[in-house]
mmCIF file of C-alpha atoms in Angstrom:
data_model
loop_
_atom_site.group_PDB
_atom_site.id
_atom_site.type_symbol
_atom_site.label_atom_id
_atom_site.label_comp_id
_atom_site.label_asym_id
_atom_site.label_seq_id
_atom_site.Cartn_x
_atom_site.Cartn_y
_atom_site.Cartn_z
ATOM 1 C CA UNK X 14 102.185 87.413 99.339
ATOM 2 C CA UNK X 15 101.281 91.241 99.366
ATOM 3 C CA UNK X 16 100.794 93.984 102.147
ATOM 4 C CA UNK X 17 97.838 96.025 102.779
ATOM 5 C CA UNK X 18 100.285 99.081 101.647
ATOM 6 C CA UNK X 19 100.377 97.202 98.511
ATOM 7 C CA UNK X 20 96.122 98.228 97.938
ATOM 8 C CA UNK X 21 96.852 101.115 100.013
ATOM 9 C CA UNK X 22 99.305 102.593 96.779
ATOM 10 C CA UNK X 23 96.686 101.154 94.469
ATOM 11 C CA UNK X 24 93.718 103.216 95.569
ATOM 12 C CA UNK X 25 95.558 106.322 96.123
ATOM 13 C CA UNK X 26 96.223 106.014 92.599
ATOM 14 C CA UNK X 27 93.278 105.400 91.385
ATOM 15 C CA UNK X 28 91.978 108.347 93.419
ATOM 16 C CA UNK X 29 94.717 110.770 92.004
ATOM 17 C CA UNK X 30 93.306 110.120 88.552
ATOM 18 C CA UNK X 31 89.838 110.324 89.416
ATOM 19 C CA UNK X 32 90.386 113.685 91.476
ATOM 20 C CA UNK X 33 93.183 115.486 89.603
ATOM 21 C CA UNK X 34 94.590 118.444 91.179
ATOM 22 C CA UNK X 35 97.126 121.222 90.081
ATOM 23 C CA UNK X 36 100.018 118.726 90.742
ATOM 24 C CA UNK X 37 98.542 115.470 89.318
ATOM 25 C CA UNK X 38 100.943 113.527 87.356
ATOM 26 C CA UNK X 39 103.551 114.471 90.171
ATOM 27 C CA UNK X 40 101.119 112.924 92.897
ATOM 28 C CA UNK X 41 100.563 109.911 90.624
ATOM 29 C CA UNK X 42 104.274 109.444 89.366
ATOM 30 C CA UNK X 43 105.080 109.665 93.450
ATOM 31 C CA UNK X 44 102.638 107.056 94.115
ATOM 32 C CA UNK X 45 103.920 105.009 91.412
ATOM 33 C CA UNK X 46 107.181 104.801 92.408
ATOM 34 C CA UNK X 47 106.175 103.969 96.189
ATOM 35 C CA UNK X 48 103.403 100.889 94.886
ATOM 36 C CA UNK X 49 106.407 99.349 92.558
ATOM 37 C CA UNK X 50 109.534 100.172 95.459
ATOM 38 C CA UNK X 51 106.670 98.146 97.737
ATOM 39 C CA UNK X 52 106.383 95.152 95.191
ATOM 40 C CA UNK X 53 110.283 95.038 94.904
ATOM 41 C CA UNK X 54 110.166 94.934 98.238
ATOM 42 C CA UNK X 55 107.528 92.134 99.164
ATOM 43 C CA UNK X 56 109.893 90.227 95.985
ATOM 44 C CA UNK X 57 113.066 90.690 97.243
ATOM 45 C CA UNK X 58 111.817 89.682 101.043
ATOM 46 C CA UNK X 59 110.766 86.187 99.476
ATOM 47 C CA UNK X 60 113.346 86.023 97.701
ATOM 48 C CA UNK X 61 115.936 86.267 100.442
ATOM 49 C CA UNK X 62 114.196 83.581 102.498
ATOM 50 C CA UNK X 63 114.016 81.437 100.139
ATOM 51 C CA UNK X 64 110.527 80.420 100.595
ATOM 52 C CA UNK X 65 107.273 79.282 98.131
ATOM 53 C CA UNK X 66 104.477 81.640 99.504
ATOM 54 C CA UNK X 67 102.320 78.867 98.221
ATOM 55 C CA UNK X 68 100.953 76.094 101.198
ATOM 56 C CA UNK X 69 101.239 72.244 99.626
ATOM 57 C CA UNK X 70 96.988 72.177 99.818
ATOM 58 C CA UNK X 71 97.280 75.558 96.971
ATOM 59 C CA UNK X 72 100.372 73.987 95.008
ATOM 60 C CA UNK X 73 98.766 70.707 94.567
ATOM 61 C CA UNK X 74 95.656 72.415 93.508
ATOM 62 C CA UNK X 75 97.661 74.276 91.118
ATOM 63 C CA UNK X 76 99.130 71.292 89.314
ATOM 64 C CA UNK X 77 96.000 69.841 89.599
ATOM 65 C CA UNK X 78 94.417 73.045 87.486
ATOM 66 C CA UNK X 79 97.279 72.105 85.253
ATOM 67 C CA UNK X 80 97.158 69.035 84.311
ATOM 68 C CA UNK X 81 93.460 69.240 83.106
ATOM 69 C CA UNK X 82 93.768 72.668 81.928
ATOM 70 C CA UNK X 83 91.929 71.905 78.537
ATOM 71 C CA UNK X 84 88.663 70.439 80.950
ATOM 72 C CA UNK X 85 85.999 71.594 81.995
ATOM 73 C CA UNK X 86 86.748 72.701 85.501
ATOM 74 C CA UNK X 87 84.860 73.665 88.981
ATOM 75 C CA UNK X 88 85.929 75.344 92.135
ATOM 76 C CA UNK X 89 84.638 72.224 93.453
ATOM 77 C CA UNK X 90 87.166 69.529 91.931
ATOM 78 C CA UNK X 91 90.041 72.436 92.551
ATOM 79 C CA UNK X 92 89.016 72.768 96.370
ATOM 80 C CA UNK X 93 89.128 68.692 96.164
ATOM 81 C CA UNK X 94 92.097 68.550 94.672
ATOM 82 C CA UNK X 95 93.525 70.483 97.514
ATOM 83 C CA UNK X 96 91.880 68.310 99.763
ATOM 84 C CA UNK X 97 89.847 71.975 101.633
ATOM 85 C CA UNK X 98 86.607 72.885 101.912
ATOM 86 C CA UNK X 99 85.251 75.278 99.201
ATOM 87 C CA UNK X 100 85.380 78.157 101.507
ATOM 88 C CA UNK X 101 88.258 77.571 102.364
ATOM 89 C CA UNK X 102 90.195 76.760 99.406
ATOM 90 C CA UNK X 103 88.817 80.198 97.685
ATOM 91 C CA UNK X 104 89.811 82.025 100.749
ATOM 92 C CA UNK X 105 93.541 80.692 100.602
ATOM 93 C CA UNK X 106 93.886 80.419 97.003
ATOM 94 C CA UNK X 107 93.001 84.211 96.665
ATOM 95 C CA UNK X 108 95.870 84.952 99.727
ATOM 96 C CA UNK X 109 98.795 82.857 98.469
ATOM 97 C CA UNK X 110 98.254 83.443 95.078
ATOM 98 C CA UNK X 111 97.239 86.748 94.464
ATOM 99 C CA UNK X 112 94.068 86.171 92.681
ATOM 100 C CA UNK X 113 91.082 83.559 92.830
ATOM 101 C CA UNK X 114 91.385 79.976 91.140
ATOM 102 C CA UNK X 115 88.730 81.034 88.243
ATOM 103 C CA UNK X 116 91.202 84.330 87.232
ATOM 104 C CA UNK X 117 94.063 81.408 87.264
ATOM 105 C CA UNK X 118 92.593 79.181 85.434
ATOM 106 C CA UNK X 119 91.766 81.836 82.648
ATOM 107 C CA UNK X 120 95.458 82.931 82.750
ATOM 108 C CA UNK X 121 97.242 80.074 82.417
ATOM 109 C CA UNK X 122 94.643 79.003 79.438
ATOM 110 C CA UNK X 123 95.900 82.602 78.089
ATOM 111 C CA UNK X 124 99.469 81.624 78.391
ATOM 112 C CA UNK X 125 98.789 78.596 76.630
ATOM 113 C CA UNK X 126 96.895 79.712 73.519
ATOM 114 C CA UNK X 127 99.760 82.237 73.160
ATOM 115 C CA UNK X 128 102.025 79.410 72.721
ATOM 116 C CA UNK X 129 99.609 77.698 70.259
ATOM 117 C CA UNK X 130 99.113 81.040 68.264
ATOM 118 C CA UNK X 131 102.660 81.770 67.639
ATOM 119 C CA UNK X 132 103.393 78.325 67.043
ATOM 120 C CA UNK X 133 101.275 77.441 63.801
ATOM 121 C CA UNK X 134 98.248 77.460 62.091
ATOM 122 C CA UNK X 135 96.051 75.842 64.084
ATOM 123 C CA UNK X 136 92.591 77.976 63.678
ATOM 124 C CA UNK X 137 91.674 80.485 66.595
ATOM 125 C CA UNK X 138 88.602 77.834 67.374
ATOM 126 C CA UNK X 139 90.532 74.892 67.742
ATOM 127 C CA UNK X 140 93.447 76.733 69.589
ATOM 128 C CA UNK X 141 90.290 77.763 71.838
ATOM 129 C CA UNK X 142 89.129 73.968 72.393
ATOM 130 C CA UNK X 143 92.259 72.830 73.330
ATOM 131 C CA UNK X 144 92.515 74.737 75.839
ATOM 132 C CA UNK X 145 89.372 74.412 77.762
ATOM 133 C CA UNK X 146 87.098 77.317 76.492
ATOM 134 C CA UNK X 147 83.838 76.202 75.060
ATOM 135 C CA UNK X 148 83.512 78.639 72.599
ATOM 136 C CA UNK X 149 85.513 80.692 70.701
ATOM 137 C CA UNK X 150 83.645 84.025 71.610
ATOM 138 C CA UNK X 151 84.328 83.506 75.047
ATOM 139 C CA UNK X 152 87.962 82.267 74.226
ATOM 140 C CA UNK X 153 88.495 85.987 72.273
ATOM 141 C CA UNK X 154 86.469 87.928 74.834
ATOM 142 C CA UNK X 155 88.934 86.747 77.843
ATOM 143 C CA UNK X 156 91.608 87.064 75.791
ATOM 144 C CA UNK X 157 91.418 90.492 74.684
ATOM 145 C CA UNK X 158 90.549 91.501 78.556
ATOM 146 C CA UNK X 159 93.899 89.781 79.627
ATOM 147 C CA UNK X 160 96.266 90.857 76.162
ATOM 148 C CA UNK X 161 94.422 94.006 75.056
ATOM 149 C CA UNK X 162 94.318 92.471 71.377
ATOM 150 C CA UNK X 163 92.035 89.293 69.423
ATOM 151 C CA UNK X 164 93.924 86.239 69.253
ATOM 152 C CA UNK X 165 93.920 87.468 65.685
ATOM 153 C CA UNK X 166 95.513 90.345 66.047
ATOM 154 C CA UNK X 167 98.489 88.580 68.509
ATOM 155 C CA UNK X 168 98.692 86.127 66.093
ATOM 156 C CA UNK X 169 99.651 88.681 63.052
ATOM 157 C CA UNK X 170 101.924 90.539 65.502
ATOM 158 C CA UNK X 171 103.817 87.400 66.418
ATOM 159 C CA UNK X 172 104.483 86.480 62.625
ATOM 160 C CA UNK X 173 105.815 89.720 61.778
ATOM 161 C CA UNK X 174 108.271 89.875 64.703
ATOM 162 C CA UNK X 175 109.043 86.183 63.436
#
């Protein structure tokens, strides 16, 4: 779970870049520290209680997304598998879990091709199959946006750390 103070940080930031003055990169390192003392914050709240910020509809949805990660998938069969409406089940998914279920979806199919594509050699279109893109482009386009590198390219760096 976040605060508004959370977006609050954020778009001062952003705004500091976009309008620098004399005393930029103070104003920006200031805000910096006050977004991330925020997040530790919110963390170390949740934390301390002890609770999952997640409701059992959005959890079960999430193993749901899961367990047919490599499938084709719709907001639809999520929002079923939470047992809300679709409305609904965007609205909540996007509260509890910080982002919406498509932006999941694509980052836990990230987090899986990493695994394939420092595990063997497996070709970047088959590694992209398995885990539920339908093509390849698309597999390399989302990646990139969410590693800032081509599977290729994490793939090399992986082998020569290895």
């Amino acid at each position: 779970p976040g605060s508004r103070r959370i977006a609050d940080y954020f778009d001062r930031l952003i705004q500091e870049h976009r309008n620098p003055g004399p005393h930029a990169s103070l104003g920006a390192r200031a805000i910096l520290h006050s977004f991330l003392i925020e997040i530790l914050s919110l963390h170390d709240r949740c934390q301390r209680q002890g609770r999952n910020p997640k409701s059992p509809a959005i959890q079960a949805a999430q193993d749901w997304i899961e367990q047919n990660l490599s499938e084709p998938q719709t907001v639809h069969g999520m929002a079923r598998a939470a047992g809300l409406k679709v409305s609904r089940f965007c609205q909540r998914f996007r509260n509890e879990v910080g982002y919406t279920a498509g932006e999941f979806l694509e980052r836990r199919r990230i987090q899986l091709a990493k695994q394939l594509l420092s595990g063997g050699g497996a070709s970047i279109t088959t590694i992209a199959h398995k885990v539920g893109f339908s093509t390849s482009q698309y597999f390399a386009t989302v990646f990139r946006r969410l590693v800032a590198m081509t599977p290729g390219e994490y793939r090399k760096k992986i082998e020569r750390k290895q």
